[in-house]
PDB file of C-alpha atoms in Angstrom:
ATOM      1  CA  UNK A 617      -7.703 -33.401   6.327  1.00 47.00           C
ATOM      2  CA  UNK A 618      -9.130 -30.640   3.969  1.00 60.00           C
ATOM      3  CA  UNK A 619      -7.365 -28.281   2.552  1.00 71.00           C
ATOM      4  CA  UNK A 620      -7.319 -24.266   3.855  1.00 68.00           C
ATOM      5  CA  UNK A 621      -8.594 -22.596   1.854  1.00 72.00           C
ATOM      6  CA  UNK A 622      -5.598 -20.185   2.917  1.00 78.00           C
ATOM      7  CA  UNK A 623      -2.568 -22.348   3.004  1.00 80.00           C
ATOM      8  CA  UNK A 624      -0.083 -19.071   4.006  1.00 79.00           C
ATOM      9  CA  UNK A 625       0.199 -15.125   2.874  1.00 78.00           C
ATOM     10  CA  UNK A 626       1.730 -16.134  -0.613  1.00 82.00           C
ATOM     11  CA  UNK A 627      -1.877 -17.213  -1.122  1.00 87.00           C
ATOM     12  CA  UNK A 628      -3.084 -13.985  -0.468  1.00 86.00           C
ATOM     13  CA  UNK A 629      -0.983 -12.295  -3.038  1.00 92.00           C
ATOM     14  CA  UNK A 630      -2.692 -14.710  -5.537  1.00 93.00           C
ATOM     15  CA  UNK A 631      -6.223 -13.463  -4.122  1.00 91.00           C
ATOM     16  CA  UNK A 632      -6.205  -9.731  -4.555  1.00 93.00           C
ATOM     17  CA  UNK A 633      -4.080 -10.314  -7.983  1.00 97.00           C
ATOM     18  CA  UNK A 634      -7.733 -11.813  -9.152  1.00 96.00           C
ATOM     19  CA  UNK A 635      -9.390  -8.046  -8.089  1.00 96.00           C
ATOM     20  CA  UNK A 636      -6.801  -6.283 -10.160  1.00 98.00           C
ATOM     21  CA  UNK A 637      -7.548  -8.811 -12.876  1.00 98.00           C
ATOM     22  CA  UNK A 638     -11.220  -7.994 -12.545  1.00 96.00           C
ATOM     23  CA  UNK A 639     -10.479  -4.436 -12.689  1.00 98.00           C
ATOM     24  CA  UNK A 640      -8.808  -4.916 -15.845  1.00 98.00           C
ATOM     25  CA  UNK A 641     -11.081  -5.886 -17.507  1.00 97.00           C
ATOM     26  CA  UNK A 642     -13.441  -3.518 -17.263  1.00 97.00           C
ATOM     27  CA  UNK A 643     -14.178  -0.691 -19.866  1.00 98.00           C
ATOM     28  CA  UNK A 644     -13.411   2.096 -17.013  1.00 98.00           C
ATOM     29  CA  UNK A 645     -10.862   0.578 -15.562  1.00 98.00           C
ATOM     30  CA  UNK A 646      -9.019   2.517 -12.989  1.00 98.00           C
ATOM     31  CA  UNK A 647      -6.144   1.074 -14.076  1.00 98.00           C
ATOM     32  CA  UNK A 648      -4.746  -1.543 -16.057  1.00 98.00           C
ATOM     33  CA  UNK A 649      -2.622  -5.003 -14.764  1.00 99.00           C
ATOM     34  CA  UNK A 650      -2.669  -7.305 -17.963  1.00 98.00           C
ATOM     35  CA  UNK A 651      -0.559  -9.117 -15.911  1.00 99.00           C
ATOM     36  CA  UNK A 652      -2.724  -9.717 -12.691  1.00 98.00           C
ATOM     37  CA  UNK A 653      -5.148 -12.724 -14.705  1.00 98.00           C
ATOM     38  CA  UNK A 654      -1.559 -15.128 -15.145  1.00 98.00           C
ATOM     39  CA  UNK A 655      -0.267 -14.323 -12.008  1.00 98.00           C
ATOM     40  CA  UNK A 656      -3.277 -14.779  -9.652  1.00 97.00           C
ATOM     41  CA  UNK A 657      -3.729 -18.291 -10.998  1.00 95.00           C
ATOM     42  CA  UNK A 658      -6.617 -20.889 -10.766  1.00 92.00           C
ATOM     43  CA  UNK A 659      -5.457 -20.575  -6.885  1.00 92.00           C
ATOM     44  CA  UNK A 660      -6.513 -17.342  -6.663  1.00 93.00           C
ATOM     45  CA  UNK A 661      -9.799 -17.420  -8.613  1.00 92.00           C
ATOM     46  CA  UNK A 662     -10.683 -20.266  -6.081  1.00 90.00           C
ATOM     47  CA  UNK A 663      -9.841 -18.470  -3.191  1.00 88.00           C
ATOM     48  CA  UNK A 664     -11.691 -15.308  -4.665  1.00 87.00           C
ATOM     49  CA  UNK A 665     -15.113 -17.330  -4.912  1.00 85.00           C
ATOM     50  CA  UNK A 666     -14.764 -18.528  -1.672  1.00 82.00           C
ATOM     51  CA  UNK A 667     -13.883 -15.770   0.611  1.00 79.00           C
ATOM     52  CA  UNK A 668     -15.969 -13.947   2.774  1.00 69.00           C
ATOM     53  CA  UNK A 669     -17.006 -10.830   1.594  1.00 70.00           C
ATOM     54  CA  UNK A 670     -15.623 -11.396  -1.357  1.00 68.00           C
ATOM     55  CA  UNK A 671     -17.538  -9.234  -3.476  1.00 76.00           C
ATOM     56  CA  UNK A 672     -18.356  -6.708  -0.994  1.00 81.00           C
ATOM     57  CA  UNK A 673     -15.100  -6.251  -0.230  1.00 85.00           C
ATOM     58  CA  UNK A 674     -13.640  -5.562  -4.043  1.00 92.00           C
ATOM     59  CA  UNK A 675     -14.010  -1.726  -3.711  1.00 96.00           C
ATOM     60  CA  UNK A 676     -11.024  -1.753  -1.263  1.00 96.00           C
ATOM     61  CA  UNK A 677      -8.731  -3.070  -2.786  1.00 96.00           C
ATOM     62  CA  UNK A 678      -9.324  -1.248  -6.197  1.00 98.00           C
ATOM     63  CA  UNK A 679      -9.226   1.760  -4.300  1.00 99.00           C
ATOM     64  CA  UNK A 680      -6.216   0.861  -2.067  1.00 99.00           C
ATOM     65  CA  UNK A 681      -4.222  -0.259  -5.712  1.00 99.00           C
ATOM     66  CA  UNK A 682      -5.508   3.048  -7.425  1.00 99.00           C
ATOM     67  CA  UNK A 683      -4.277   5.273  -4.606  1.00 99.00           C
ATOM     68  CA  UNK A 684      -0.755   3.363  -4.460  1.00 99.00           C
ATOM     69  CA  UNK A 685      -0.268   4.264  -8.209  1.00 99.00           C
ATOM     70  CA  UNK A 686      -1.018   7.894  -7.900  1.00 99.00           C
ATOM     71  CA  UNK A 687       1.547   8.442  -5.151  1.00 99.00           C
ATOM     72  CA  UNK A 688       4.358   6.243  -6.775  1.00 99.00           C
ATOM     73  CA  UNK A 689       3.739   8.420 -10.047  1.00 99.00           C
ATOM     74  CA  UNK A 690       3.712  11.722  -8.049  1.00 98.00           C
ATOM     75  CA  UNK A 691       6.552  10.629  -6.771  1.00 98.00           C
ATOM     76  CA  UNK A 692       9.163   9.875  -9.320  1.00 99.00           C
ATOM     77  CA  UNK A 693       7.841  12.904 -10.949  1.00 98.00           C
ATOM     78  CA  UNK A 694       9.006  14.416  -8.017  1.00 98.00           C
ATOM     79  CA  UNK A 695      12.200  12.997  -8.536  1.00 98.00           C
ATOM     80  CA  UNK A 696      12.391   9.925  -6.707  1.00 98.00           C
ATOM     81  CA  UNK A 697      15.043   7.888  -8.411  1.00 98.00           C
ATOM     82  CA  UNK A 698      14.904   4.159  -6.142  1.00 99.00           C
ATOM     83  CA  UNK A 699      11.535   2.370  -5.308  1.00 99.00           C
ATOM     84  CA  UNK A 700      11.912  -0.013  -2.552  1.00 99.00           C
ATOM     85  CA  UNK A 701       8.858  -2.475  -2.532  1.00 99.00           C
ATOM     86  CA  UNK A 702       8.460  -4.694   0.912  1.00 99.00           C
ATOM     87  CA  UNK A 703       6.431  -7.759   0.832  1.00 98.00           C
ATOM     88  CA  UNK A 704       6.105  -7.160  -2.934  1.00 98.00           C
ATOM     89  CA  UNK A 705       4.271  -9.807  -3.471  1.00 97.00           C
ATOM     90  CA  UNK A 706       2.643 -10.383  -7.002  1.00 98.00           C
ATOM     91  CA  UNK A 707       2.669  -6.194  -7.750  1.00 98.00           C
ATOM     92  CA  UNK A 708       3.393  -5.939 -11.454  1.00 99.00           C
ATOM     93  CA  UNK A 709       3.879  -2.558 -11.222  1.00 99.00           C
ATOM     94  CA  UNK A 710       7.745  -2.214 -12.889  1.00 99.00           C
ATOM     95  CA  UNK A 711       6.166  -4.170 -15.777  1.00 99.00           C
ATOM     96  CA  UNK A 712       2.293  -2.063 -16.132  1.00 99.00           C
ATOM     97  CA  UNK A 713       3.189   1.328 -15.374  1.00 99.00           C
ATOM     98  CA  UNK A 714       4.775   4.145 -17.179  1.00 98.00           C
ATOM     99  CA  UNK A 715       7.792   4.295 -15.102  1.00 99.00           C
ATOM    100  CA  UNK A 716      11.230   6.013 -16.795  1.00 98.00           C
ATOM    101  CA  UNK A 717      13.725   3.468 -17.831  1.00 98.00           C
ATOM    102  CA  UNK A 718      16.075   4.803 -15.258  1.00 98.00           C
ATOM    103  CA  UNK A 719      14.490   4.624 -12.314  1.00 99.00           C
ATOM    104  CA  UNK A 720      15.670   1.654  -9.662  1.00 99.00           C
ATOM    105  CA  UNK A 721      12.664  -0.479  -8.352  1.00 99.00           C
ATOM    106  CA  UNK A 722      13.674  -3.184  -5.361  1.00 99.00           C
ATOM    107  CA  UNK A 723      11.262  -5.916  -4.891  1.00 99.00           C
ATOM    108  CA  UNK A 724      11.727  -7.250  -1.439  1.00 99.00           C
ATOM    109  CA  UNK A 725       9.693 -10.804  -0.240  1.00 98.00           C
ATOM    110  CA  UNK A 726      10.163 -14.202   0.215  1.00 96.00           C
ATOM    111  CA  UNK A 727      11.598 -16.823  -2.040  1.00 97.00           C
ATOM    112  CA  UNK A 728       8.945 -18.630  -2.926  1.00 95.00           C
ATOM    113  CA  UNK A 729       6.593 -15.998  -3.749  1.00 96.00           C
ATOM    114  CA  UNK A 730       9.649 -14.205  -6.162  1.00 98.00           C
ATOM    115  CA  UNK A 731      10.195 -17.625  -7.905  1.00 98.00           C
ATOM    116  CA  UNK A 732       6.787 -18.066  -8.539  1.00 97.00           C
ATOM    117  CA  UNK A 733       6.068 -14.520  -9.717  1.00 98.00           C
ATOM    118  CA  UNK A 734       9.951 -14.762 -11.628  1.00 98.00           C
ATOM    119  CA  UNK A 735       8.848 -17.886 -13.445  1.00 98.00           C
ATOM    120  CA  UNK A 736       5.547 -16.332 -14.610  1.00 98.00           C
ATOM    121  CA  UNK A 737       6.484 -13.019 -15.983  1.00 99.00           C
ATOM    122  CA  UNK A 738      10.056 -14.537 -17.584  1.00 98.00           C
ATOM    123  CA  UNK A 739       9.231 -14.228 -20.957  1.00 98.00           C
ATOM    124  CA  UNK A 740       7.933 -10.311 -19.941  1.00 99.00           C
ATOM    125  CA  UNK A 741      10.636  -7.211 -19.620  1.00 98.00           C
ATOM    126  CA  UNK A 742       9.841  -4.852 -17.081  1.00 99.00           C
ATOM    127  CA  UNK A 743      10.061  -1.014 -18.329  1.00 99.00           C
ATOM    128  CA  UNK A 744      12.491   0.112 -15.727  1.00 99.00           C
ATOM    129  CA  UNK A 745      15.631  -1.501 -13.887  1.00 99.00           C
ATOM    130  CA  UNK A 746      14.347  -4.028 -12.058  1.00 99.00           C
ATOM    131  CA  UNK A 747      16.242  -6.161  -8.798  1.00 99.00           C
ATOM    132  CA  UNK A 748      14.581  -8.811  -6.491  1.00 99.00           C
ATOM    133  CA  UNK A 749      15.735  -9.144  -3.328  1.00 99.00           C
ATOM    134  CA  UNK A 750      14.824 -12.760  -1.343  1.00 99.00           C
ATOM    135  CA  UNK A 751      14.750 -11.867   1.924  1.00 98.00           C
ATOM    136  CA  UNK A 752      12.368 -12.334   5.317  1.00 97.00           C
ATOM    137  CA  UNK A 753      11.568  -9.135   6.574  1.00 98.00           C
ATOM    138  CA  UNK A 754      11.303 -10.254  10.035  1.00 97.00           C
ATOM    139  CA  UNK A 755      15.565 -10.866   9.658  1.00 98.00           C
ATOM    140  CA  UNK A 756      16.721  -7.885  11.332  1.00 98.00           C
ATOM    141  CA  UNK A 757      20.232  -7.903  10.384  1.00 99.00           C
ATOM    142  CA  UNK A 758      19.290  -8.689   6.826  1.00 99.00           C
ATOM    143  CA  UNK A 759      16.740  -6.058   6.145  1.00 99.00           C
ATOM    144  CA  UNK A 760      19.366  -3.138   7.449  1.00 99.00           C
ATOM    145  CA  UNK A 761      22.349  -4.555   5.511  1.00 99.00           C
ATOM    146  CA  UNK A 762      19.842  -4.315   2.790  1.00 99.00           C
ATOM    147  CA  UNK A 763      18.349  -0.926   3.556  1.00 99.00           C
ATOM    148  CA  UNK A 764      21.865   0.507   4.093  1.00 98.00           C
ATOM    149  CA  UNK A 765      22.448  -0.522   0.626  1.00 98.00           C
ATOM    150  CA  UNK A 766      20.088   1.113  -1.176  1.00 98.00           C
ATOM    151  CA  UNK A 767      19.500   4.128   0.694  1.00 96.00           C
ATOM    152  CA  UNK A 768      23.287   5.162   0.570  1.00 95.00           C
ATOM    153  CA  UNK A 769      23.163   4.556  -3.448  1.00 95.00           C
ATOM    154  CA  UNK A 770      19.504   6.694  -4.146  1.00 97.00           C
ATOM    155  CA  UNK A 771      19.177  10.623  -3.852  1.00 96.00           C
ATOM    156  CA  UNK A 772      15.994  10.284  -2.828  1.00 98.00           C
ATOM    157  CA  UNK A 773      13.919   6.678  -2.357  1.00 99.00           C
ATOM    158  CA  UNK A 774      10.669   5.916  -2.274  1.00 99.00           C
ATOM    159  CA  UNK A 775       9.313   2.795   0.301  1.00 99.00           C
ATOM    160  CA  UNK A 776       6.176   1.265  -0.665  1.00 99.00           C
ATOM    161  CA  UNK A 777       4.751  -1.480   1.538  1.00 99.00           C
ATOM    162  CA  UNK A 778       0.742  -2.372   0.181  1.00 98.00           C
ATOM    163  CA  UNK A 779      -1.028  -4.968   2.574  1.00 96.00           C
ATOM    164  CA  UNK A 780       1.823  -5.563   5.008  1.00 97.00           C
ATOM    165  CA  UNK A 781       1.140  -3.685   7.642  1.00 98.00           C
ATOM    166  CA  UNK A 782      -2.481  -5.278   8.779  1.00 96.00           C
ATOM    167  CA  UNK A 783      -0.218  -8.220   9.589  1.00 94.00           C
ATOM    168  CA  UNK A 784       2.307  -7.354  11.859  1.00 97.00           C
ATOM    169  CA  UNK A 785       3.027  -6.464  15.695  1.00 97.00           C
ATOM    170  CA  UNK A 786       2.348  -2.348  16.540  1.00 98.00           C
ATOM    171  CA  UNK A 787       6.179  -3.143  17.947  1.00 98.00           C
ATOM    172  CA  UNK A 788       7.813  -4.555  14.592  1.00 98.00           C
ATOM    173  CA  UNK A 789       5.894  -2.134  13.100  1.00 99.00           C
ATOM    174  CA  UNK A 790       7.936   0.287  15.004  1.00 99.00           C
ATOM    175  CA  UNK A 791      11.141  -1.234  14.528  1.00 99.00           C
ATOM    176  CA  UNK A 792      10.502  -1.587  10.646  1.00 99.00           C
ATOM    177  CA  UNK A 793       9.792   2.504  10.562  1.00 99.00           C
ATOM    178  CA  UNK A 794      13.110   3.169  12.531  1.00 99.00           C
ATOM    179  CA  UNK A 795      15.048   1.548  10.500  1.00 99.00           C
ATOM    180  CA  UNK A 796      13.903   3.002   7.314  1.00 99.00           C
ATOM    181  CA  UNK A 797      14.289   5.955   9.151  1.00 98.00           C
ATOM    182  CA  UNK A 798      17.743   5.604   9.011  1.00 98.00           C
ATOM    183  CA  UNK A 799      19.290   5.688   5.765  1.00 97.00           C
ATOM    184  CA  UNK A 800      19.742   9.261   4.325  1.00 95.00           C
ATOM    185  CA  UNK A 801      18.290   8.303   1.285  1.00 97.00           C
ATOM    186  CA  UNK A 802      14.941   7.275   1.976  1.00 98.00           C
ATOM    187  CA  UNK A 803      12.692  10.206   2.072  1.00 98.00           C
ATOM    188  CA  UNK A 804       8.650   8.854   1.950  1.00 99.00           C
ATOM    189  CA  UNK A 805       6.730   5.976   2.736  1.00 99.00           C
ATOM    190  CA  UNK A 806       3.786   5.053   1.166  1.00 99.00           C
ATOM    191  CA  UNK A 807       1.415   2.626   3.634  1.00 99.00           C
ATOM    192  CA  UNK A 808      -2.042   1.466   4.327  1.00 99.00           C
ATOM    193  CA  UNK A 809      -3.803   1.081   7.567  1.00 98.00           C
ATOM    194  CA  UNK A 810      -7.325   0.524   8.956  1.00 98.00           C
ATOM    195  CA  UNK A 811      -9.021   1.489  11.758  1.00 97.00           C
ATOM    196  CA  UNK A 812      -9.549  -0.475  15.415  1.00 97.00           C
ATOM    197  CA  UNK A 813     -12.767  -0.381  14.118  1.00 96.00           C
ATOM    198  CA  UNK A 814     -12.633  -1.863  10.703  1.00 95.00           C
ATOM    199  CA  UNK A 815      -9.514  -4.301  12.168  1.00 95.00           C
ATOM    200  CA  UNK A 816     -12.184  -6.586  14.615  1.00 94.00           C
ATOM    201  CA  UNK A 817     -14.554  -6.179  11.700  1.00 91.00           C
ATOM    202  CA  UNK A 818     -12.013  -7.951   9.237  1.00 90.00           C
ATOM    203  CA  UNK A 819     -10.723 -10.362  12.476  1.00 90.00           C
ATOM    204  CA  UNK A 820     -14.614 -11.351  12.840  1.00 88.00           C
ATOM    205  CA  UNK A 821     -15.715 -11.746   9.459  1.00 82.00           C
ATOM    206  CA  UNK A 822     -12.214 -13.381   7.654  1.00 76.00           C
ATOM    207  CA  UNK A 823     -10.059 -13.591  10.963  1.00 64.00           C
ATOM    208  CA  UNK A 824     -10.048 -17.625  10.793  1.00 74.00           C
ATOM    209  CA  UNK A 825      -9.039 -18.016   7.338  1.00 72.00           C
ATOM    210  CA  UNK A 826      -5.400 -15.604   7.439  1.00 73.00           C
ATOM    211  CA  UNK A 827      -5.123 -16.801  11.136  1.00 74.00           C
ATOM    212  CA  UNK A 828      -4.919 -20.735   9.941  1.00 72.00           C
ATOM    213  CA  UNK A 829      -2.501 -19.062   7.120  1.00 68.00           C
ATOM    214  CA  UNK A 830      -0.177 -18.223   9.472  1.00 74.00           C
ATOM    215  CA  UNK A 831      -0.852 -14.961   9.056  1.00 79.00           C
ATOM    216  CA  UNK A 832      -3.668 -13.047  11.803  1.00 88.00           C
ATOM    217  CA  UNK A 833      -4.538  -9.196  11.409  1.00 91.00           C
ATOM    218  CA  UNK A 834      -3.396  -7.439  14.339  1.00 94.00           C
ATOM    219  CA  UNK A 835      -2.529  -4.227  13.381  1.00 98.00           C
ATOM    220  CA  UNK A 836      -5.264  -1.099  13.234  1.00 97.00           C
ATOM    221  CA  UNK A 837      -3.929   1.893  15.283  1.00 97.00           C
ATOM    222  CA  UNK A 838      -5.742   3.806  17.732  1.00 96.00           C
ATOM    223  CA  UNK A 839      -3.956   6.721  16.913  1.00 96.00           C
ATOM    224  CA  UNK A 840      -4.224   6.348  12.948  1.00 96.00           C
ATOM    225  CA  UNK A 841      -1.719   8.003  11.012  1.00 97.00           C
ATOM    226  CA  UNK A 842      -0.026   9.799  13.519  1.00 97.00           C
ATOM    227  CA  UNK A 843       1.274   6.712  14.979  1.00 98.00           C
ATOM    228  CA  UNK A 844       3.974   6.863  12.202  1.00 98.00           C
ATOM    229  CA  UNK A 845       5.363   9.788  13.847  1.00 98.00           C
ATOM    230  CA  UNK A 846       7.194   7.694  16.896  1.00 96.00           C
ATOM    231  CA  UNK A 847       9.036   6.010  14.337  1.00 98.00           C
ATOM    232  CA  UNK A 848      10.581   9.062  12.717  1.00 98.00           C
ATOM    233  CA  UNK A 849       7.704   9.562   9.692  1.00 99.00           C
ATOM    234  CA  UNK A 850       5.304  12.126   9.671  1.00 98.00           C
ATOM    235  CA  UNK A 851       2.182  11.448   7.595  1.00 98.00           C
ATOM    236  CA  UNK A 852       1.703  14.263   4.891  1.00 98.00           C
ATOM    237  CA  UNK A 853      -1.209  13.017   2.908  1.00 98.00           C
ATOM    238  CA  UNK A 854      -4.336  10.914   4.025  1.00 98.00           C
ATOM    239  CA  UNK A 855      -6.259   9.612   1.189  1.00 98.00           C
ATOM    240  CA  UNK A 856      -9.587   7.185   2.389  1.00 97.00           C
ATOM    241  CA  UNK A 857     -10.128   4.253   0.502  1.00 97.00           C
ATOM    242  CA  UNK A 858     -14.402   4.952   0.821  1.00 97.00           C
ATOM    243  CA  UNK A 859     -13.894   8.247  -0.691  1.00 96.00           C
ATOM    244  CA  UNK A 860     -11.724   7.203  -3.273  1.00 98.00           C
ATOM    245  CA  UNK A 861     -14.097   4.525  -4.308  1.00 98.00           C
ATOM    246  CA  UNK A 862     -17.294   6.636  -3.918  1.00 97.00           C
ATOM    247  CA  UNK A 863     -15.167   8.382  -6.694  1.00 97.00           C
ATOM    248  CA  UNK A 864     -14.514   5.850  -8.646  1.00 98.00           C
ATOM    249  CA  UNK A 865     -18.105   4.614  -8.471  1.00 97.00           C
ATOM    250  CA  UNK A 866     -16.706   0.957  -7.233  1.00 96.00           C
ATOM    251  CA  UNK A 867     -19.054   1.405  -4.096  1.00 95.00           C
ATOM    252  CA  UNK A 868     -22.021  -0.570  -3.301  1.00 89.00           C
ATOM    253  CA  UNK A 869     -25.182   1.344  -3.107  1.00 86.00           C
ATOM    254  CA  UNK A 870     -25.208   0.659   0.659  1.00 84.00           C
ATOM    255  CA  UNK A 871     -22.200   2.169   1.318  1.00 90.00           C
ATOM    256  CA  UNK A 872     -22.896   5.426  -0.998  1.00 91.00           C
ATOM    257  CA  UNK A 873     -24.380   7.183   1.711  1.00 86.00           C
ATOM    258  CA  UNK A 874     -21.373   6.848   4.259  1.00 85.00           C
ATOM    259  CA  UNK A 875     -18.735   8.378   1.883  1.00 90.00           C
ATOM    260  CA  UNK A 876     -20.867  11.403   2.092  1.00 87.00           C
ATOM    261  CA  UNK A 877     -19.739  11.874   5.981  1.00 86.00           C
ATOM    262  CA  UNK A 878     -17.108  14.081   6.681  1.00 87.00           C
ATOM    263  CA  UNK A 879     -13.594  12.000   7.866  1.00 83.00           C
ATOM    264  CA  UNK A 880     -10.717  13.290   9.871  1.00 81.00           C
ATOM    265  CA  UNK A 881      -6.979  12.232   9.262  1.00 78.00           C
ATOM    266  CA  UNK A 882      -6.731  10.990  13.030  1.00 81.00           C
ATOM    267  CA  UNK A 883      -8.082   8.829  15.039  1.00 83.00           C
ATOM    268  CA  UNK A 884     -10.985   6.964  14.067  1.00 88.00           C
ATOM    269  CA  UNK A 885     -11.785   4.663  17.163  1.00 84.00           C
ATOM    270  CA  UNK A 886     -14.763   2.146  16.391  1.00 88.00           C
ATOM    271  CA  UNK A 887     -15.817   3.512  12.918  1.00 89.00           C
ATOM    272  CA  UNK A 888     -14.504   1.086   9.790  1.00 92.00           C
ATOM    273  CA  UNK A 889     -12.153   3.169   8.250  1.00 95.00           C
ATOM    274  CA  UNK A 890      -9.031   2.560   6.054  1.00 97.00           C
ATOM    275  CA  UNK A 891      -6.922   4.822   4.219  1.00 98.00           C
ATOM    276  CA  UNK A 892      -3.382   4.818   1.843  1.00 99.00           C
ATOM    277  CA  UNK A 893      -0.949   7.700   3.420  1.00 98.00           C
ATOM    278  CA  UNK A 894       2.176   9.129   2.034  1.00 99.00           C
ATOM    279  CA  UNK A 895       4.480   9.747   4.935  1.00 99.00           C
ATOM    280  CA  UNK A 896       7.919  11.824   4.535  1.00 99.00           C
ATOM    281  CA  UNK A 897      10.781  11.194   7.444  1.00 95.00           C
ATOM    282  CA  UNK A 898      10.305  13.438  10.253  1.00 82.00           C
TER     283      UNK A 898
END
């Protein structure tokens, strides 16, 4: 039997590590991951070449990684002293950015995807106090043991979750938010989310490939943003990934046109949409 050519979500980590990589290396880069080339692998340059919309769809996630790093950076400037990173993945952030040596940052995801991303960067030293945490989000118990933890020893903690949320149930979703909801400590979350519209788009287009992975997109809100707010998180900032690409001129010509159209920080319905939002606890 052939190979997937996505054998489960670690594999997807190694993917958008080669778009970083890319990014990298060009003259204006919007930022910088010298880290992204080693860690996405000969994996991910083969799964890069052989997804669908590969190319077309590079924009996003430059955008979506360039819009993560501006509100993390806002942030501790604002004081935040503990980032908490779920589903972590292969973010190199504690090692690329200019991050205070005192500042906490949690890496949360499973094992295997820690080892591998441990084992890789072990001769590197990240610039801030780094601790990874091997843990299944989906272990209830586990994840508020942990949560309690770290919100009762941070002032004021940032959560961080890039490219989870697409993957999991509007319901776990909900459960996830109430429960960082809960520790006094914990004061924004940082998440990305696409529209209805944009979600059967992606489900049509690449739905096959994540679904034989183990891993099917099922989550683009009606709602949008707001939907945080029955969880106990209102969303304070709504930054699109098309306009933020329009201005970092990562947009195909095609596309140009539509980041010219006005956007609202609501519902979106049917229109492919997909945004990064900072959300502070209700």
């Amino acid at each position: 039997m052939e190979e997937p050519l996505i054998r489960d979500i670690s594999d997807t980590a190694r993917w958008v590590a080669v778009y970083r990589a890319r990014e990298t290396e060009r003259p204006d880069a919007a930022f910088r991951d010298p880290f992204a080339r080693r860690l996405a692998g000969e994996r991910g340059e083969q799964i890069a070449r052989a997804m669908p919309m590969a190319e077309e769809a590079a924009w996003s996630f430059i955008a979506r990684t360039h819009l993560f790093d501006r509100f993390i950076l806002r942030a501790v400037e604002g004081g935040a002293d503990l980032v908490v990173n779920l589903a972590a993945g292969l973010d190199a952030r504690p090692y690329r950015m200019t991050l205070p040596p005192s500042l906490r940052w949690v890496e949360v995801d499973l094992p295997e995807i820690l080892d591998y991303k441990e084992e890789v960067l072990a001769a590197e030293k990240p610039v801030c106090a780094l601790e990874r945490v091997r843990l299944d989000l989906s272990n209830v118990d586990a994840r508020r043991g942990l949560f309690a933890r770290l919100g009762g020893s941070a002032r004021q903690a940032l959560v961080i979750s890039e490219g989870l949320l697409i993957y999991l149930m509007r319901s776990d979703i909900y459960d996830l938010g109430r429960d960082l909801a809960e520790p006094a400590g914990f004061r924004h979350w940082i998440v990305d989310i696409v529209s209805p519209g944009l979600l059967e788009m992606l489900k049509q287009r690449m739905g096959d490939l994540v679904r034989q992975a183990g891993a099917p997109y099922v989550f683009g809100p009606p709602e949008g943003p707001p939907f945080f707010e029955r969880c106990g998180w209102k969303p304070i900032e709504v930054r699109s990934m098309l306009k933020t690409a329009a201005k970092l001129g990562r947009l195909p010509m095609l596309l140009r046109m539509l980041a010219l159209l006005p956007e609202s920080a609501g519902a979106q319905g049917s229109r492919p949409w997909a945004a990064v939002c900072l959300l502070s606890r209700s």
